[in-house]
mmCIF file of C-alpha atoms in Angstrom:
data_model
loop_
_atom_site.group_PDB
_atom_site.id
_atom_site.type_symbol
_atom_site.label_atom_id
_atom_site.label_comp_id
_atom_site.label_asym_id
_atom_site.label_seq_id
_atom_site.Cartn_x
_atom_site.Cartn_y
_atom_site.Cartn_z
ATOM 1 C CA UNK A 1 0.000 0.000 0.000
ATOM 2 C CA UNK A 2 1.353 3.715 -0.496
ATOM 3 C CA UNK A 3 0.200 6.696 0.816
ATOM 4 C CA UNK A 4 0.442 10.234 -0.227
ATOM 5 C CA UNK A 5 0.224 13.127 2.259
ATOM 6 C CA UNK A 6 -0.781 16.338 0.926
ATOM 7 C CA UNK A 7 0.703 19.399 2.860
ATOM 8 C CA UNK A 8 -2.794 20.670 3.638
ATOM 9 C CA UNK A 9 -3.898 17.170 4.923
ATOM 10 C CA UNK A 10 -0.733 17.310 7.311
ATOM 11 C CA UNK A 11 -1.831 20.802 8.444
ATOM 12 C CA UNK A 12 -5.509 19.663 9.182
ATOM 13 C CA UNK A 13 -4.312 17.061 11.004
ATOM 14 C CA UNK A 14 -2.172 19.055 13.265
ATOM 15 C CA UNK A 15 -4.876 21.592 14.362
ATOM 16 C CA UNK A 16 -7.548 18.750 14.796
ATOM 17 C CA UNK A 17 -4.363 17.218 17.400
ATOM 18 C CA UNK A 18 -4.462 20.005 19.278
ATOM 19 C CA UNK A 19 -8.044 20.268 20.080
ATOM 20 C CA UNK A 20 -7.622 16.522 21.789
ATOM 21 C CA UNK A 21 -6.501 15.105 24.996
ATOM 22 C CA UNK A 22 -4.298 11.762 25.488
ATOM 23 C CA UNK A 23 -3.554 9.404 28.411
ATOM 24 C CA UNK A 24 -0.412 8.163 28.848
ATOM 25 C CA UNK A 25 0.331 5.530 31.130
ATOM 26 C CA UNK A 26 3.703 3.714 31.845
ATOM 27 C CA UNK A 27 7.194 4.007 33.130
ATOM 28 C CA UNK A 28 8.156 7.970 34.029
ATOM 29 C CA UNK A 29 11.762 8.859 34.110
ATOM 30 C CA UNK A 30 14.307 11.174 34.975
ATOM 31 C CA UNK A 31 17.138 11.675 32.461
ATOM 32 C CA UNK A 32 20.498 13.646 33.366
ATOM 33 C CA UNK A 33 22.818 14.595 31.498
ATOM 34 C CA UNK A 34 26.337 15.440 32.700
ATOM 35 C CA UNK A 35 28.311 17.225 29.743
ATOM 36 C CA UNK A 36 32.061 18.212 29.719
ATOM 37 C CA UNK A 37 35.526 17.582 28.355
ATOM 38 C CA UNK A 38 38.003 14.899 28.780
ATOM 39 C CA UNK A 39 41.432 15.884 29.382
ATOM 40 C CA UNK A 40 43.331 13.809 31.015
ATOM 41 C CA UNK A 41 43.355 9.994 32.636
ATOM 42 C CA UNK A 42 42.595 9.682 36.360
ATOM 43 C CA UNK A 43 46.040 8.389 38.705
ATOM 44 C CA UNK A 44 43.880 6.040 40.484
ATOM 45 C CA UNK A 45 42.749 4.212 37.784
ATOM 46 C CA UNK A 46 43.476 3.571 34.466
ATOM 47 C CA UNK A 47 39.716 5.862 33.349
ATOM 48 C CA UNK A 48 39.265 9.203 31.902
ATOM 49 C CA UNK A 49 38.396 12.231 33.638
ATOM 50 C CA UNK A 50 35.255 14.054 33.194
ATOM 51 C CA UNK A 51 35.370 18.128 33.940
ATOM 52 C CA UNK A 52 31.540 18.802 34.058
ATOM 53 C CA UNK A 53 30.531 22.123 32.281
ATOM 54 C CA UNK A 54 26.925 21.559 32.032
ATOM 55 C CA UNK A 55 24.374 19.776 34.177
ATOM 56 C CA UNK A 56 20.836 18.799 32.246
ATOM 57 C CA UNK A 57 17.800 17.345 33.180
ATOM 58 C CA UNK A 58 15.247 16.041 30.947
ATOM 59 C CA UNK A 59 12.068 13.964 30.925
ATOM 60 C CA UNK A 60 12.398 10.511 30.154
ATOM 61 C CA UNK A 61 10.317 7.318 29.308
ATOM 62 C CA UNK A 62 6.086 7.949 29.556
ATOM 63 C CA UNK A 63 7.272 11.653 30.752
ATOM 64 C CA UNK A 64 8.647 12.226 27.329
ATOM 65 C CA UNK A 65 6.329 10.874 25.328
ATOM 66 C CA UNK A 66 4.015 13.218 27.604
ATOM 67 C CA UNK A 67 5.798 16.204 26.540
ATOM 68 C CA UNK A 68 6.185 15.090 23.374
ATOM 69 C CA UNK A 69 2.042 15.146 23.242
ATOM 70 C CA UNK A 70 2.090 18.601 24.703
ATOM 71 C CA UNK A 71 4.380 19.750 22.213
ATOM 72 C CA UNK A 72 1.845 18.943 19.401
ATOM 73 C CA UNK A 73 -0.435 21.378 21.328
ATOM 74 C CA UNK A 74 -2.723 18.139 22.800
ATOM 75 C CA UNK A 75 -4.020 18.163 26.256
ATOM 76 C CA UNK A 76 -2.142 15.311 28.496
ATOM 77 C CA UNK A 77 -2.720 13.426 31.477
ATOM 78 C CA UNK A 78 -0.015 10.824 32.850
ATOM 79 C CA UNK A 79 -0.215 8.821 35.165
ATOM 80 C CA UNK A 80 2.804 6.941 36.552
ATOM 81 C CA UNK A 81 4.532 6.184 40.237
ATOM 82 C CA UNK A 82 7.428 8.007 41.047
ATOM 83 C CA UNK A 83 9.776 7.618 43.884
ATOM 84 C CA UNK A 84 9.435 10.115 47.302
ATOM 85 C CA UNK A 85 12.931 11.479 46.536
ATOM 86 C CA UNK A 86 14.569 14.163 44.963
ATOM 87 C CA UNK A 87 14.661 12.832 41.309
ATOM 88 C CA UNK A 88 11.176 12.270 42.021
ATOM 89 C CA UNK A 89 10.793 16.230 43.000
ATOM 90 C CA UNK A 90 12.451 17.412 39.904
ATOM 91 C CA UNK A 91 10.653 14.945 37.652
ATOM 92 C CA UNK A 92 6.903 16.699 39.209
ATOM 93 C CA UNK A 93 8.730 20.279 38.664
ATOM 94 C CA UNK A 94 9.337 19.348 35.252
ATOM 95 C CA UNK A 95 6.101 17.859 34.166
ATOM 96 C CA UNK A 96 4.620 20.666 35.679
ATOM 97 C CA UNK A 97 6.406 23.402 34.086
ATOM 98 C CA UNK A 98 6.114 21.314 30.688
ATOM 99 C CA UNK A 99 2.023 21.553 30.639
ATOM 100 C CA UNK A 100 1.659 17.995 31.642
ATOM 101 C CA UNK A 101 -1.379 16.763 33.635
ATOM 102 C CA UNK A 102 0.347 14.054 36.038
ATOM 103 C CA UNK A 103 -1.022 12.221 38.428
ATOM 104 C CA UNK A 104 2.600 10.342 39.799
ATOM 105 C CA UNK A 105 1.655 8.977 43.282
ATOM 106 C CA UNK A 106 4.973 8.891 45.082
ATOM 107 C CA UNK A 107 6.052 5.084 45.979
ATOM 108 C CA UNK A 108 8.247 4.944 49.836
ATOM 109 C CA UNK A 109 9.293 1.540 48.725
ATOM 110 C CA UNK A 110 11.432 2.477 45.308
ATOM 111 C CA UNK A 111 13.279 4.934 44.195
ATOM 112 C CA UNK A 112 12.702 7.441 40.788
ATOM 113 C CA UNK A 113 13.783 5.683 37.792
ATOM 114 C CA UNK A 114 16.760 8.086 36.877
ATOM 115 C CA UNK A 115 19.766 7.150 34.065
ATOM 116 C CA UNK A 116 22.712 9.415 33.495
ATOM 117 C CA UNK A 117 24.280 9.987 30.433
ATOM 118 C CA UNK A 118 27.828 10.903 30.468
ATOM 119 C CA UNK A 119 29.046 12.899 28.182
ATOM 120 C CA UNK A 120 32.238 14.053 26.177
ATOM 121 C CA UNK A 121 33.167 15.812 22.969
ATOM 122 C CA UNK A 122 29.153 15.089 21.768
ATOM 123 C CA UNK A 123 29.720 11.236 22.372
ATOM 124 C CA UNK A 124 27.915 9.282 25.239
ATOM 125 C CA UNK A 125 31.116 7.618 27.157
ATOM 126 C CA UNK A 126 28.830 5.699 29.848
ATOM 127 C CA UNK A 127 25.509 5.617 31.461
ATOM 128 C CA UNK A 128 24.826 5.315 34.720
ATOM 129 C CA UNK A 129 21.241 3.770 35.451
ATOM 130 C CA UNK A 130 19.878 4.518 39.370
ATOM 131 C CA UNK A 131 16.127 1.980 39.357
ATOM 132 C CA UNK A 132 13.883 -0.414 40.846
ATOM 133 C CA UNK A 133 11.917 -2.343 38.423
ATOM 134 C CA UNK A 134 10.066 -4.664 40.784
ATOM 135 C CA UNK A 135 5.923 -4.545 39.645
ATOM 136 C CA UNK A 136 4.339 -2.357 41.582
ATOM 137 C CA UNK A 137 2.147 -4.375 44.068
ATOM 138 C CA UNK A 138 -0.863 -3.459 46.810
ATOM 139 C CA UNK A 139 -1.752 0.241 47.160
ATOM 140 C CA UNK A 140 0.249 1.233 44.842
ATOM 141 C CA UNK A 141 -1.387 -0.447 42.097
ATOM 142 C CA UNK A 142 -5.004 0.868 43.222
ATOM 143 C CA UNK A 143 -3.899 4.292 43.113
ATOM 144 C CA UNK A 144 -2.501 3.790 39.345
ATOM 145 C CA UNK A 145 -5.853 2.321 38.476
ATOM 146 C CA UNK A 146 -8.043 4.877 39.608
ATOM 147 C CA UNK A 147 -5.341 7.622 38.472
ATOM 148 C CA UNK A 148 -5.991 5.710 35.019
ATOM 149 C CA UNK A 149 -9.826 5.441 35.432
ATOM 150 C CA UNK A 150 -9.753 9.325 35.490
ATOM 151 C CA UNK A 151 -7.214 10.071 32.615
ATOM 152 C CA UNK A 152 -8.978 7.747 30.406
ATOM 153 C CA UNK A 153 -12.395 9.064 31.152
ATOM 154 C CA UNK A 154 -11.457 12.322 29.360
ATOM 155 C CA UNK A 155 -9.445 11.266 26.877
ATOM 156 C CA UNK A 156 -9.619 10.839 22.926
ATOM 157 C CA UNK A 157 -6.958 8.310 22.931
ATOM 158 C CA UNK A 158 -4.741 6.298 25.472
ATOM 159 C CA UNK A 159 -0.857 5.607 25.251
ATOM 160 C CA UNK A 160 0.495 2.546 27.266
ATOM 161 C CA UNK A 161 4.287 3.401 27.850
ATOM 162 C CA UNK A 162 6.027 0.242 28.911
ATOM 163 C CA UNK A 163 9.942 0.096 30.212
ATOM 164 C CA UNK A 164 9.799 -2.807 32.367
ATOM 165 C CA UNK A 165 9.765 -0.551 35.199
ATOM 166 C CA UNK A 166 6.725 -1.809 37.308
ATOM 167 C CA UNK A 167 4.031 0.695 36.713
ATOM 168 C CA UNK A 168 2.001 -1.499 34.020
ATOM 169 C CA UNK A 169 1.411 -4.673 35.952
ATOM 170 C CA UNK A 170 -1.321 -7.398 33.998
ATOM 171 C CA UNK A 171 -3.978 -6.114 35.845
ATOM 172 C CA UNK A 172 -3.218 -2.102 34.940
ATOM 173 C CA UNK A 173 -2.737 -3.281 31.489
ATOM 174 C CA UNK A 174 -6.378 -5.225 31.564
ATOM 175 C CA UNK A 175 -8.132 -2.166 32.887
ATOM 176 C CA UNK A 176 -6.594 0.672 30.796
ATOM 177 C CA UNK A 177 -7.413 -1.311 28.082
ATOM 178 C CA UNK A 178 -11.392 -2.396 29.134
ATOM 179 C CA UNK A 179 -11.861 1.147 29.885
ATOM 180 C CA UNK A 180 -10.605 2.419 26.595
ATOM 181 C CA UNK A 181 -12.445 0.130 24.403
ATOM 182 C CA UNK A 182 -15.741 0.603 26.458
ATOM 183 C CA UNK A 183 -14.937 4.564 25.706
ATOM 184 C CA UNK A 184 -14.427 3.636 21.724
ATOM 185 C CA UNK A 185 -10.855 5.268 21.522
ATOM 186 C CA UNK A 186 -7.587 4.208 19.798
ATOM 187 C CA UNK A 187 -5.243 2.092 22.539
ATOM 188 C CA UNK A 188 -1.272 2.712 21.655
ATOM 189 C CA UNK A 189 0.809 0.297 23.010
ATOM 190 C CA UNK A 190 5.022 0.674 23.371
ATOM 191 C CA UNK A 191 5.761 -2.837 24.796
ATOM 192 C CA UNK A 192 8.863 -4.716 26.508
ATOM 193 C CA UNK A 193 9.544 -8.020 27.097
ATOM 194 C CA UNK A 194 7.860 -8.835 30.690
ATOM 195 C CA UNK A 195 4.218 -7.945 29.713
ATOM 196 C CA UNK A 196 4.486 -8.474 25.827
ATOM 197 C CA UNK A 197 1.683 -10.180 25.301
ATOM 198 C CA UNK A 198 -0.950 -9.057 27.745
ATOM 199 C CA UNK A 199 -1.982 -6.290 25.358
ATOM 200 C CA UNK A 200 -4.900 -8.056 23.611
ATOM 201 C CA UNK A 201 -7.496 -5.372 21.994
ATOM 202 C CA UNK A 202 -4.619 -2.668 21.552
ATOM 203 C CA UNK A 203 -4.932 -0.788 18.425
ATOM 204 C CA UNK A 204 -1.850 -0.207 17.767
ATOM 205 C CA UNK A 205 1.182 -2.223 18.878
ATOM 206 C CA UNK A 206 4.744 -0.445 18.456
ATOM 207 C CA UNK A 207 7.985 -2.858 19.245
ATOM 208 C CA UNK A 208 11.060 -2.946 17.267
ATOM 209 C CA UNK A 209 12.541 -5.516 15.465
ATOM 210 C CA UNK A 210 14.519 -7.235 18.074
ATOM 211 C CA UNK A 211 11.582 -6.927 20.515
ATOM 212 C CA UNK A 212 9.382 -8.648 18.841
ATOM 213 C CA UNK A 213 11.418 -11.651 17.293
ATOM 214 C CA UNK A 214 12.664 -12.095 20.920
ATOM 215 C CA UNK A 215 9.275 -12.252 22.613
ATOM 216 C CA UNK A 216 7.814 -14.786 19.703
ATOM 217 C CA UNK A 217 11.037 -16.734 19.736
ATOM 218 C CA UNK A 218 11.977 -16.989 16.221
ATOM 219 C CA UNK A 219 12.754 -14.615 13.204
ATOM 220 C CA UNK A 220 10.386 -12.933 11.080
ATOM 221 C CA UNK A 221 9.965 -12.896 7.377
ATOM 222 C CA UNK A 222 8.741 -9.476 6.815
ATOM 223 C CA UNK A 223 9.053 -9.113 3.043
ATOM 224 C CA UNK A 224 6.073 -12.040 3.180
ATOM 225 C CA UNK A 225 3.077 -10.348 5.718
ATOM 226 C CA UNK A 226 1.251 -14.049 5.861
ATOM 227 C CA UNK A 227 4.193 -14.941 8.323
ATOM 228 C CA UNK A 228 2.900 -12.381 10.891
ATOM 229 C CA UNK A 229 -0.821 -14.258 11.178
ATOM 230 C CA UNK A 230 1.019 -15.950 14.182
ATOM 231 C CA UNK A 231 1.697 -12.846 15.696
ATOM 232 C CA UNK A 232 -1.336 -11.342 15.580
ATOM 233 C CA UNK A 233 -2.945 -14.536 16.823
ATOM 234 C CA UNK A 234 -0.865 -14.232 19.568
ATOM 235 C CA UNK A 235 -1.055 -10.196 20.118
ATOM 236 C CA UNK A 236 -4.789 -10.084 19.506
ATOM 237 C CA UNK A 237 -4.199 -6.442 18.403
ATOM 238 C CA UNK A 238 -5.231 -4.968 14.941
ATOM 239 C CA UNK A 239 -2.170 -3.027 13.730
ATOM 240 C CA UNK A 240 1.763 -3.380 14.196
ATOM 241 C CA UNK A 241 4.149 -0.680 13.416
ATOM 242 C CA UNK A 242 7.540 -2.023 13.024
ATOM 243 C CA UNK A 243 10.773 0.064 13.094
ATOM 244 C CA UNK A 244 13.297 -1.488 10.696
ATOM 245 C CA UNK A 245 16.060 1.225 12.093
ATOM 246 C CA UNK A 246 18.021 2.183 8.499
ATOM 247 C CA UNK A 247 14.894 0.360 6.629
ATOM 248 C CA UNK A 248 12.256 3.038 8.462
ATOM 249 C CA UNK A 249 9.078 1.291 9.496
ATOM 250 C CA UNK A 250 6.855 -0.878 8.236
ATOM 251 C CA UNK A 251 3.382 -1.070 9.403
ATOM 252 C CA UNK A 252 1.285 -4.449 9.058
ATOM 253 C CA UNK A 253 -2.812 -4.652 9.814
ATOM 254 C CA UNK A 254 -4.540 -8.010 11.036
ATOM 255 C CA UNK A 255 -6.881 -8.302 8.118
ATOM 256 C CA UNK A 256 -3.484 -8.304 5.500
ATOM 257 C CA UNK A 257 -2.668 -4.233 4.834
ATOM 258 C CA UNK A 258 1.057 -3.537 4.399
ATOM 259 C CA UNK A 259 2.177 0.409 4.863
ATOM 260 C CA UNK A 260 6.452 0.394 3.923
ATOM 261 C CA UNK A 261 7.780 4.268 5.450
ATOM 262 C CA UNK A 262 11.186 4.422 4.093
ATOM 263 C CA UNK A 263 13.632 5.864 6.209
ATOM 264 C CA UNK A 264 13.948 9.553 5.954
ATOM 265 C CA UNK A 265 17.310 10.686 4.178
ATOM 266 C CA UNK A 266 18.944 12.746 7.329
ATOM 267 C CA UNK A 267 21.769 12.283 9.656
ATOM 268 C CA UNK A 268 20.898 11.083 12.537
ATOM 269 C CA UNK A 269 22.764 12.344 15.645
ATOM 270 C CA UNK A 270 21.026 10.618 18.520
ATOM 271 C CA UNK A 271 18.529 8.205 19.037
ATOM 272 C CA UNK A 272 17.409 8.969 22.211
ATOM 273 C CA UNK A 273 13.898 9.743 22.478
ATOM 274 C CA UNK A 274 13.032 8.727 18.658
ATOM 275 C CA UNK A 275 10.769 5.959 19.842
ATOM 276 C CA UNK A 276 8.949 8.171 22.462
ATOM 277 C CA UNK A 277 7.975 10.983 19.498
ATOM 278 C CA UNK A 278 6.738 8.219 16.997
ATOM 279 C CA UNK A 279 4.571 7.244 20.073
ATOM 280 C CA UNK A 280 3.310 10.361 20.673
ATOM 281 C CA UNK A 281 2.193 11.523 17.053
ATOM 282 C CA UNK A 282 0.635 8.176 16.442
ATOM 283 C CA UNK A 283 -1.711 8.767 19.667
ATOM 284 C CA UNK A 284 -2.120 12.335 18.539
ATOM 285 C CA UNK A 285 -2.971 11.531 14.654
ATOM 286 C CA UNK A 286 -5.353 8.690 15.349
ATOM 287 C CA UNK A 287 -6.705 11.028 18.333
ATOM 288 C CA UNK A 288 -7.233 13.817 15.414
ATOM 289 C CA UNK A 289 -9.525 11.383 13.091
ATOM 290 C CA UNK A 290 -6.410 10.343 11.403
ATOM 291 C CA UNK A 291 -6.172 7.178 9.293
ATOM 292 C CA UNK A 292 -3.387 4.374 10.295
ATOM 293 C CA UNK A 293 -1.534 4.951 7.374
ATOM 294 C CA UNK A 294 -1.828 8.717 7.977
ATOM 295 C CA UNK A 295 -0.495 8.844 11.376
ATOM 296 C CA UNK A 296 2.570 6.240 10.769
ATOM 297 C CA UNK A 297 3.686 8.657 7.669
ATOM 298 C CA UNK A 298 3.420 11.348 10.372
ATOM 299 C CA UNK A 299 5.502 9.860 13.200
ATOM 300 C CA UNK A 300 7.988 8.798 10.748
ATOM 301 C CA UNK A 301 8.585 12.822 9.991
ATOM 302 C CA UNK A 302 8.451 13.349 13.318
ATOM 303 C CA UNK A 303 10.925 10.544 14.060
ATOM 304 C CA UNK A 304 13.448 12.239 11.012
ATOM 305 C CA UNK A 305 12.963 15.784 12.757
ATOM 306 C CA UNK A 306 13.375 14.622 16.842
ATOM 307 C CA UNK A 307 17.149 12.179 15.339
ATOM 308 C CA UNK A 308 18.800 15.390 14.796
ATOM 309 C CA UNK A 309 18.732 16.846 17.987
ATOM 310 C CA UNK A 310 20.509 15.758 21.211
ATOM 311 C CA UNK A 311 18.919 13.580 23.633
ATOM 312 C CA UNK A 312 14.551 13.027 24.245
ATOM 313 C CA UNK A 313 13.622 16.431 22.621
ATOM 314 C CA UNK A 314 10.190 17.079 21.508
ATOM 315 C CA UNK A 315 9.224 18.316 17.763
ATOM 316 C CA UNK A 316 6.291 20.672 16.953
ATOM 317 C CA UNK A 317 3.892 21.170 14.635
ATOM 318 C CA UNK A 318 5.317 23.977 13.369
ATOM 319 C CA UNK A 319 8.821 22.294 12.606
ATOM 320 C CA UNK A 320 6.924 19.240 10.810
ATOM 321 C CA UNK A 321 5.470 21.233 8.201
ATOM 322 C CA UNK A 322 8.472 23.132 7.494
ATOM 323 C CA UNK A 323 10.453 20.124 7.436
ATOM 324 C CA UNK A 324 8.091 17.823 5.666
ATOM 325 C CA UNK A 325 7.561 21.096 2.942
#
């Protein structure tokens, strides 16, 4: 199947985005980023020495894609669990401050999810990752549920933002999605491994390549769609959007549709974040009356525009129609 986009169509689709509102639930993070110059190799080991010059935060995880929905001029609620700590603190600021809706009940059992990017001459030397990914269990889980009852009841789409980090346990995953469906909107699902396949009556599934082939155990011949029937069996969701990483996406429909997005020609300088902004214009396009098709060509501009920037940035409307003019 191929799909034209008319400049216009792109436009109308925007400003319809922006009248809409979109629940996001999953994994929130805290991202820093320490940046500075090498110089010199510490005496008590055999490592480099950072000199810090610059000290960023950013969103990370269902925060970003968050952002990334505010960005597009959508309303958003969020609802994830945080940690009662500082990272926790500066993750509320920053939601906050961003326009985000969040309902992120603090968990005294678990830290913030928090990874730290080191940082050198433009290039990522190490990461340092600070987490509990335990499911969340008890109370915990009762206050995501009715945090999600109450995103989802005002909502023209829903966004299920999984990192493996305990906020989407089975039974938050079965009532996001029994409440969305009983509402009639589009379900967007970003899986990982430990919950892969308790998404049944998604709308849209999103995993990579390597995600999926790992969870069903075998490779995939994607040149011949009839090989997938197994996966959708399996999935019981109607659409899959694949990302092929130098092959762009392809996106595959249970009933036999194939959509090929070539990858955009652009340099890509960082990968961080790419995921979380396909994620988000998907949720908003689909949110906006937009067709599959439609809002996979979309996130894949997106996805070109958010590669050339550093670390989870966002991309607005107003970029996308420059860049995709």
């Amino acid at each position: 199947m191929r799909l034209d986009l008319s400049a216009q169509r792109l436009a109308d689709l925007l400003a319809r985005a922006a009248t809409t509102r979109i629940a996001v639930i999953g994994d929130a993070m805290l991202d820093v980023y320490l940046t500075g110059d090498v110089e010199r190799i510490s005496p008590e080991a055999p490592v480099p020495v950072l000199r810090v010059r610059e000290r960023k935060h950013a969103l990370g995880g269902a925060a970003n894609v968050a952002q990334n929905v505010v960005a597009i001029g959508a309303g958003c609620a969020l609802v994830s669990a945080i940690g009662a700590d500082r990272a926790g603190e500066t993750l509320r600021t920053m939601l906050r401050e961003s326009g985000v809706t969040a309902a992120v009940p603090p968990t005294h059992e678990r830290c913030t999810t928090q990874k730290t990017r080191i940082v050198a001459r433009s290039q990522q030397v190490v990461r340092v990752d600070e987490e509990e990914d335990g499911e969340l269990a008890g109370a915990d889980v009762q206050a995501i549920i009715d945090a999600a009852h109450a995103a989802i009841a005002t909502a023209d789409a829903l966004v299920l933002e999984d990192y493996n980090k305990g906020v989407l346990t089975p039974t938050v995953i079965r009532t996001a999605i029994d409440e969305a469906r009983r509402k009639g909107i589009p379900i967007v699902v970003d899986p990982k491994y430990r919950n892969f396949f308790a998404y049944r009556g998604a709308t849209l599934f999103k995993p990579n390549r390597r995600e999926l082939e790992t969870a069903l155990g075998a490779a995939v011949d994607f040149q011949h769609p009839e090989s997938l029937s197994h996966a959708f069996e399996r999935l019981g969701v109607e659409h899959l959007l694949l990302t092929l990483s130098e092959r762009g996406m392809v996106m595959y429909s249970a009933h036999g549709e194939v959509l090929r997005v070539p990858a955009l020609a652009r340099e890509v300088y960082d990968v961080v974040g790419a995921g979380d902004t396909v994620t988000a214009y998907v949720a908003a396009m689909l949110a906006a009356g937009g067709s599959m098709p439609e809002a996979a060509m979309v996130a894949n501009l997106a996805a070109g525009l958010e590669g050339g920037k550093f670390g989870a940035a966002t991309v607005s409307p107003a970029e996308l129609i420059e860049f995709a003019g």
